[in-house]
Amino acid sequence: MEPRKAGDAAGMVDLAGLGFDAGAHLLVKHVLNQVGVGEAVTVRGTAPGWQAQLSAWCRSQGHVMEAGAGVVRVRRGSAQAGRWRDAMPTGHSDPRAEDAIASRAHPRWGLAARGAVVEAGAPEIHFRLSDRDELWNESAASLYRQAVAAQWDPEAIDWDDAPVLPDEIEDAVVQVMTFMVENENAALVIPARFLGQLHPHYRELQAALAIQIADEARHIDVFTRRIRRHGREPALSTAGGQESLKSLLDETDYSVASFLLSVLGEGTFVSLLKFIQAEAPDPLTRQIARYAAVDEARHVALGMSHLLYRLQREPDFRNRLARAVEERHEALRHTGGLNEEVFDALVVMAAGALTPEAIAEGSRKVQALMKDMADSRYAKLVRLGFDPERAHHLSSLHTRNFM
């Protein structure tokens, strides 16, 4: 209800026998909200001590109580009076509003909902990621909604659609799945770490990262279940592979980590998952890869959207991204990159048999996969504004461990 204009008849509150310890203030507040600041309402009551309780409540709320001969009136204070004096607004809850997304989220906003008013005296809660231009993503809300609509249940997969394969082929699938789990662990941990550092004011990105983490947990689950489908245990994890992933975990800048993990790493993994979907020797493995590839493509889109936003505002940040690729390449120069077992497993999986002709065909397919990965990285780098020569150079420096 709209407040009355000055000059309108004052309101009336009859509390009867209701005391302030039982909620009488709610009735007074309701009527005060219907009058303008500075206007008064008449209050009546019969509960013992109600006038003293009303007086204390008015002081706490910034209203003025005027007691006369048998009549008590309450004059409404300003909206920022009493305990709401110096309260701090936190923007607008609707992201379409001009002032919705603050350029910097204040520590005093803490965990409040965006659009809420934070009472004076609330504690400061410091989130490391609180600068909009260093983290914002204009596609986060839509990608979150897409992710919600696209969630899939591992129990809906036909786990029986996995005929027993020759040992050498099953071993290859298990090695590839082991490699996938290891990389998905990194893809889960990295956004989870940044999520805990992100100011809740940027709730659209918060939601998008949270569901991305859930995606990765589901991928780890289904890849592990595929490993164990025929009684196998996970295969080899190499020191070089672990070092490559550790270099991602060590990156503290959100934008750089998004670039290395989501754009280059997961972008490369989309190609790998599509390869597995096409070349896996059993329907179960192909089905898992198809579902996971859709999720990973969405993760890439989230990273690309953020970087396009930041680079539009800070074009020189491309130099920081390029330097990150070069520094990572140099740091991993001494490692073996993609372990031989994984490369060989991809060949055998694509071959489907250990014959010269089949292995030759499997090797050709894996080489085509490598080219597709490089081309995909190049295209993303060009889209981010790198000139073609530099994009080609940076793509060639990407870790041989794929992620």
mmCIF file of N, CA, C and O in Angstrom, residues 210-255:
data_model
loop_
_atom_site.group_PDB
_atom_site.id
_atom_site.type_symbol
_atom_site.label_atom_id
_atom_site.label_comp_id
_atom_site.label_asym_id
_atom_site.label_seq_id
_atom_site.Cartn_x
_atom_site.Cartn_y
_atom_site.Cartn_z
ATOM 1 N N ALA A 210 29.206 -23.043 -9.558
ATOM 2 C CA ALA A 210 28.733 -24.137 -8.706
ATOM 3 C C ALA A 210 28.231 -25.304 -9.543
ATOM 4 O O ALA A 210 28.537 -26.473 -9.255
ATOM 5 N N ILE A 211 27.481 -25.013 -10.587
ATOM 6 C CA ILE A 211 26.953 -26.113 -11.395
ATOM 7 C C ILE A 211 28.051 -26.722 -12.272
ATOM 8 O O ILE A 211 28.009 -27.906 -12.613
ATOM 9 N N GLN A 212 29.066 -25.919 -12.622
ATOM 10 C CA GLN A 212 30.210 -26.478 -13.336
ATOM 11 C C GLN A 212 30.932 -27.501 -12.457
ATOM 12 O O GLN A 212 31.337 -28.570 -12.926
ATOM 13 N N ILE A 213 31.088 -27.184 -11.193
ATOM 14 C CA ILE A 213 31.718 -28.116 -10.252
ATOM 15 C C ILE A 213 30.896 -29.398 -10.167
ATOM 16 O O ILE A 213 31.452 -30.507 -10.144
ATOM 17 N N ALA A 214 29.570 -29.252 -10.128
ATOM 18 C CA ALA A 214 28.708 -30.438 -10.083
ATOM 19 C C ALA A 214 28.873 -31.283 -11.344
ATOM 20 O O ALA A 214 28.885 -32.522 -11.287
ATOM 21 N N ASP A 215 29.015 -30.619 -12.497
ATOM 22 C CA ASP A 215 29.263 -31.353 -13.749
ATOM 23 C C ASP A 215 30.520 -32.198 -13.638
ATOM 24 O O ASP A 215 30.533 -33.386 -14.009
ATOM 25 N N GLU A 216 31.595 -31.598 -13.138
ATOM 26 C CA GLU A 216 32.866 -32.315 -13.072
ATOM 27 C C GLU A 216 32.780 -33.497 -12.106
ATOM 28 O O GLU A 216 33.352 -34.559 -12.354
ATOM 29 N N ALA A 217 32.070 -33.312 -11.004
ATOM 30 C CA ALA A 217 31.895 -34.422 -10.059
ATOM 31 C C ALA A 217 31.166 -35.579 -10.720
ATOM 32 O O ALA A 217 31.504 -36.752 -10.510
ATOM 33 N N ARG A 218 30.189 -35.257 -11.548
ATOM 34 C CA ARG A 218 29.448 -36.312 -12.253
ATOM 35 C C ARG A 218 30.335 -37.003 -13.285
ATOM 36 O O ARG A 218 30.281 -38.227 -13.449
ATOM 37 N N HIS A 219 31.183 -36.231 -13.974
ATOM 38 C CA HIS A 219 32.096 -36.841 -14.946
ATOM 39 C C HIS A 219 33.054 -37.808 -14.248
ATOM 40 O O HIS A 219 33.315 -38.907 -14.752
ATOM 41 N N ILE A 220 33.591 -37.387 -13.124
ATOM 42 C CA ILE A 220 34.509 -38.254 -12.374
ATOM 43 C C ILE A 220 33.798 -39.553 -11.993
ATOM 44 O O ILE A 220 34.366 -40.650 -12.092
ATOM 45 N N ASP A 221 32.552 -39.422 -11.580
ATOM 46 C CA ASP A 221 31.765 -40.596 -11.192
ATOM 47 C C ASP A 221 31.608 -41.562 -12.360
ATOM 48 O O ASP A 221 31.904 -42.763 -12.252
ATOM 49 N N VAL A 222 31.155 -41.053 -13.515
ATOM 50 C CA VAL A 222 30.862 -41.974 -14.621
ATOM 51 C C VAL A 222 32.136 -42.541 -15.241
ATOM 52 O O VAL A 222 32.166 -43.707 -15.664
ATOM 53 N N PHE A 223 33.208 -41.753 -15.310
ATOM 54 C CA PHE A 223 34.465 -42.293 -15.839
ATOM 55 C C PHE A 223 35.004 -43.385 -14.920
ATOM 56 O O PHE A 223 35.533 -44.395 -15.391
ATOM 57 N N THR A 224 34.868 -43.191 -13.627
ATOM 58 C CA THR A 224 35.339 -44.207 -12.677
ATOM 59 C C THR A 224 34.494 -45.471 -12.778
ATOM 60 O O THR A 224 35.022 -46.594 -12.737
ATOM 61 N N ARG A 225 33.199 -45.285 -12.909
ATOM 62 C CA ARG A 225 32.330 -46.464 -13.044
ATOM 63 C C ARG A 225 32.615 -47.211 -14.341
ATOM 64 O O ARG A 225 32.517 -48.455 -14.383
ATOM 65 N N ARG A 226 32.999 -46.481 -15.384
ATOM 66 C CA ARG A 226 33.360 -47.183 -16.629
ATOM 67 C C ARG A 226 34.653 -47.974 -16.437
ATOM 68 O O ARG A 226 34.792 -49.099 -16.945
ATOM 69 N N ILE A 227 35.603 -47.419 -15.712
ATOM 70 C CA ILE A 227 36.849 -48.146 -15.423
ATOM 71 C C ILE A 227 36.542 -49.480 -14.763
ATOM 72 O O ILE A 227 37.112 -50.525 -15.117
ATOM 73 N N ARG A 228 35.630 -49.467 -13.806
ATOM 74 C CA ARG A 228 35.355 -50.648 -12.991
ATOM 75 C C ARG A 228 34.259 -51.537 -13.580
ATOM 76 O O ARG A 228 33.925 -52.573 -12.972
ATOM 77 N N ARG A 229 33.753 -51.169 -14.737
ATOM 78 C CA ARG A 229 32.608 -51.893 -15.299
ATOM 79 C C ARG A 229 32.888 -53.379 -15.461
ATOM 80 O O ARG A 229 32.014 -54.225 -15.228
ATOM 81 N N HIS A 230 34.107 -53.741 -15.844
ATOM 82 C CA HIS A 230 34.447 -55.154 -16.034
ATOM 83 C C HIS A 230 35.514 -55.607 -15.044
ATOM 84 O O HIS A 230 36.355 -56.457 -15.363
ATOM 85 N N GLY A 231 35.474 -55.000 -13.847
ATOM 86 C CA GLY A 231 36.343 -55.468 -12.775
ATOM 87 C C GLY A 231 37.752 -54.906 -12.781
ATOM 88 O O GLY A 231 38.603 -55.383 -12.019
ATOM 89 N N ARG A 232 38.035 -53.928 -13.611
ATOM 90 C CA ARG A 232 39.369 -53.341 -13.651
ATOM 91 C C ARG A 232 39.540 -52.301 -12.544
ATOM 92 O O ARG A 232 38.574 -51.803 -11.975
ATOM 93 N N GLU A 233 40.790 -51.938 -12.296
ATOM 94 C CA GLU A 233 41.143 -50.818 -11.429
ATOM 95 C C GLU A 233 41.781 -49.732 -12.301
ATOM 96 O O GLU A 233 42.235 -50.017 -13.411
ATOM 97 N N PRO A 234 41.828 -48.480 -11.827
ATOM 98 C CA PRO A 234 42.459 -47.420 -12.627
ATOM 99 C C PRO A 234 43.889 -47.775 -13.006
ATOM 100 O O PRO A 234 44.577 -48.509 -12.284
ATOM 101 N N ALA A 235 44.336 -47.239 -14.133
ATOM 102 C CA ALA A 235 45.661 -47.565 -14.675
ATOM 103 C C ALA A 235 46.694 -46.528 -14.234
ATOM 104 O O ALA A 235 46.673 -46.056 -13.102
ATOM 105 N N LEU A 236 47.589 -46.141 -15.141
ATOM 106 C CA LEU A 236 48.755 -45.332 -14.784
ATOM 107 C C LEU A 236 48.457 -43.833 -14.762
ATOM 108 O O LEU A 236 47.779 -43.303 -15.624
ATOM 109 N N SER A 237 49.021 -43.162 -13.749
ATOM 110 C CA SER A 237 49.057 -41.699 -13.693
ATOM 111 C C SER A 237 50.523 -41.301 -13.658
ATOM 112 O O SER A 237 51.272 -41.740 -12.790
ATOM 113 N N THR A 238 50.937 -40.456 -14.583
ATOM 114 C CA THR A 238 52.371 -40.146 -14.701
ATOM 115 C C THR A 238 52.753 -38.879 -13.960
ATOM 116 O O THR A 238 51.927 -37.999 -13.704
ATOM 117 N N ALA A 239 54.029 -38.789 -13.641
ATOM 118 C CA ALA A 239 54.555 -37.590 -12.983
ATOM 119 C C ALA A 239 54.392 -36.372 -13.877
ATOM 120 O O ALA A 239 54.053 -35.274 -13.405
ATOM 121 N N GLY A 240 54.632 -36.532 -15.187
ATOM 122 C CA GLY A 240 54.490 -35.410 -16.111
ATOM 123 C C GLY A 240 53.066 -34.897 -16.172
ATOM 124 O O GLY A 240 52.823 -33.682 -16.207
ATOM 125 N N GLY A 241 52.123 -35.822 -16.179
ATOM 126 C CA GLY A 241 50.723 -35.419 -16.195
ATOM 127 C C GLY A 241 50.341 -34.661 -14.940
ATOM 128 O O GLY A 241 49.638 -33.641 -14.982
ATOM 129 N N GLN A 242 50.827 -35.151 -13.806
ATOM 130 C CA GLN A 242 50.531 -34.480 -12.537
ATOM 131 C C GLN A 242 51.166 -33.085 -12.495
ATOM 132 O O GLN A 242 50.570 -32.128 -12.003
ATOM 133 N N GLU A 243 52.369 -32.959 -13.009
ATOM 134 C CA GLU A 243 53.024 -31.642 -13.027
ATOM 135 C C GLU A 243 52.261 -30.658 -13.903
ATOM 136 O O GLU A 243 52.128 -29.472 -13.578
ATOM 137 N N SER A 244 51.775 -31.144 -15.019
ATOM 138 C CA SER A 244 51.015 -30.278 -15.916
ATOM 139 C C SER A 244 49.762 -29.749 -15.219
ATOM 140 O O SER A 244 49.451 -28.560 -15.283
ATOM 141 N N LEU A 245 49.061 -30.628 -14.515
ATOM 142 C CA LEU A 245 47.849 -30.218 -13.824
ATOM 143 C C LEU A 245 48.166 -29.336 -12.621
ATOM 144 O O LEU A 245 47.424 -28.396 -12.316
ATOM 145 N N LYS A 246 49.257 -29.612 -11.953
ATOM 146 C CA LYS A 246 49.647 -28.786 -10.799
ATOM 147 C C LYS A 246 49.897 -27.346 -11.225
ATOM 148 O O LYS A 246 49.596 -26.398 -10.484
ATOM 149 N N SER A 247 50.432 -27.163 -12.429
ATOM 150 C CA SER A 247 50.681 -25.796 -12.891
ATOM 151 C C SER A 247 49.380 -25.018 -13.042
ATOM 152 O O SER A 247 49.361 -23.786 -12.937
ATOM 153 N N LEU A 248 48.278 -25.715 -13.280
ATOM 154 C CA LEU A 248 46.967 -25.063 -13.321
ATOM 155 C C LEU A 248 46.496 -24.720 -11.910
ATOM 156 O O LEU A 248 45.975 -23.635 -11.663
ATOM 157 N N LEU A 249 46.682 -25.648 -10.996
ATOM 158 C CA LEU A 249 46.269 -25.410 -9.618
ATOM 159 C C LEU A 249 47.047 -24.256 -8.985
ATOM 160 O O LEU A 249 46.538 -23.558 -8.104
ATOM 161 N N ASP A 250 48.280 -24.045 -9.433
ATOM 162 C CA ASP A 250 49.122 -22.998 -8.850
ATOM 163 C C ASP A 250 48.758 -21.596 -9.333
ATOM 164 O O ASP A 250 49.212 -20.610 -8.747
ATOM 165 N N GLU A 251 47.961 -21.492 -10.388
ATOM 166 C CA GLU A 251 47.612 -20.180 -10.937
ATOM 167 C C GLU A 251 46.591 -19.484 -10.024
ATOM 168 O O GLU A 251 45.527 -20.027 -9.741
ATOM 169 N N THR A 252 46.915 -18.280 -9.564
ATOM 170 C CA THR A 252 46.060 -17.569 -8.615
ATOM 171 C C THR A 252 45.156 -16.520 -9.262
ATOM 172 O O THR A 252 44.218 -16.053 -8.626
ATOM 173 N N ASP A 253 45.437 -16.127 -10.489
ATOM 174 C CA ASP A 253 44.614 -15.128 -11.165
ATOM 175 C C ASP A 253 43.408 -15.809 -11.817
ATOM 176 O O ASP A 253 43.568 -16.742 -12.615
ATOM 177 N N TYR A 254 42.215 -15.344 -11.489
ATOM 178 C CA TYR A 254 41.003 -15.991 -11.995
ATOM 179 C C TYR A 254 40.950 -15.998 -13.518
ATOM 180 O O TYR A 254 40.625 -17.016 -14.140
ATOM 181 N N SER A 255 41.263 -14.874 -14.146
ATOM 182 C CA SER A 255 41.177 -14.787 -15.602
ATOM 183 C C SER A 255 42.198 -15.691 -16.279
ATOM 184 O O SER A 255 41.887 -16.366 -17.269
#
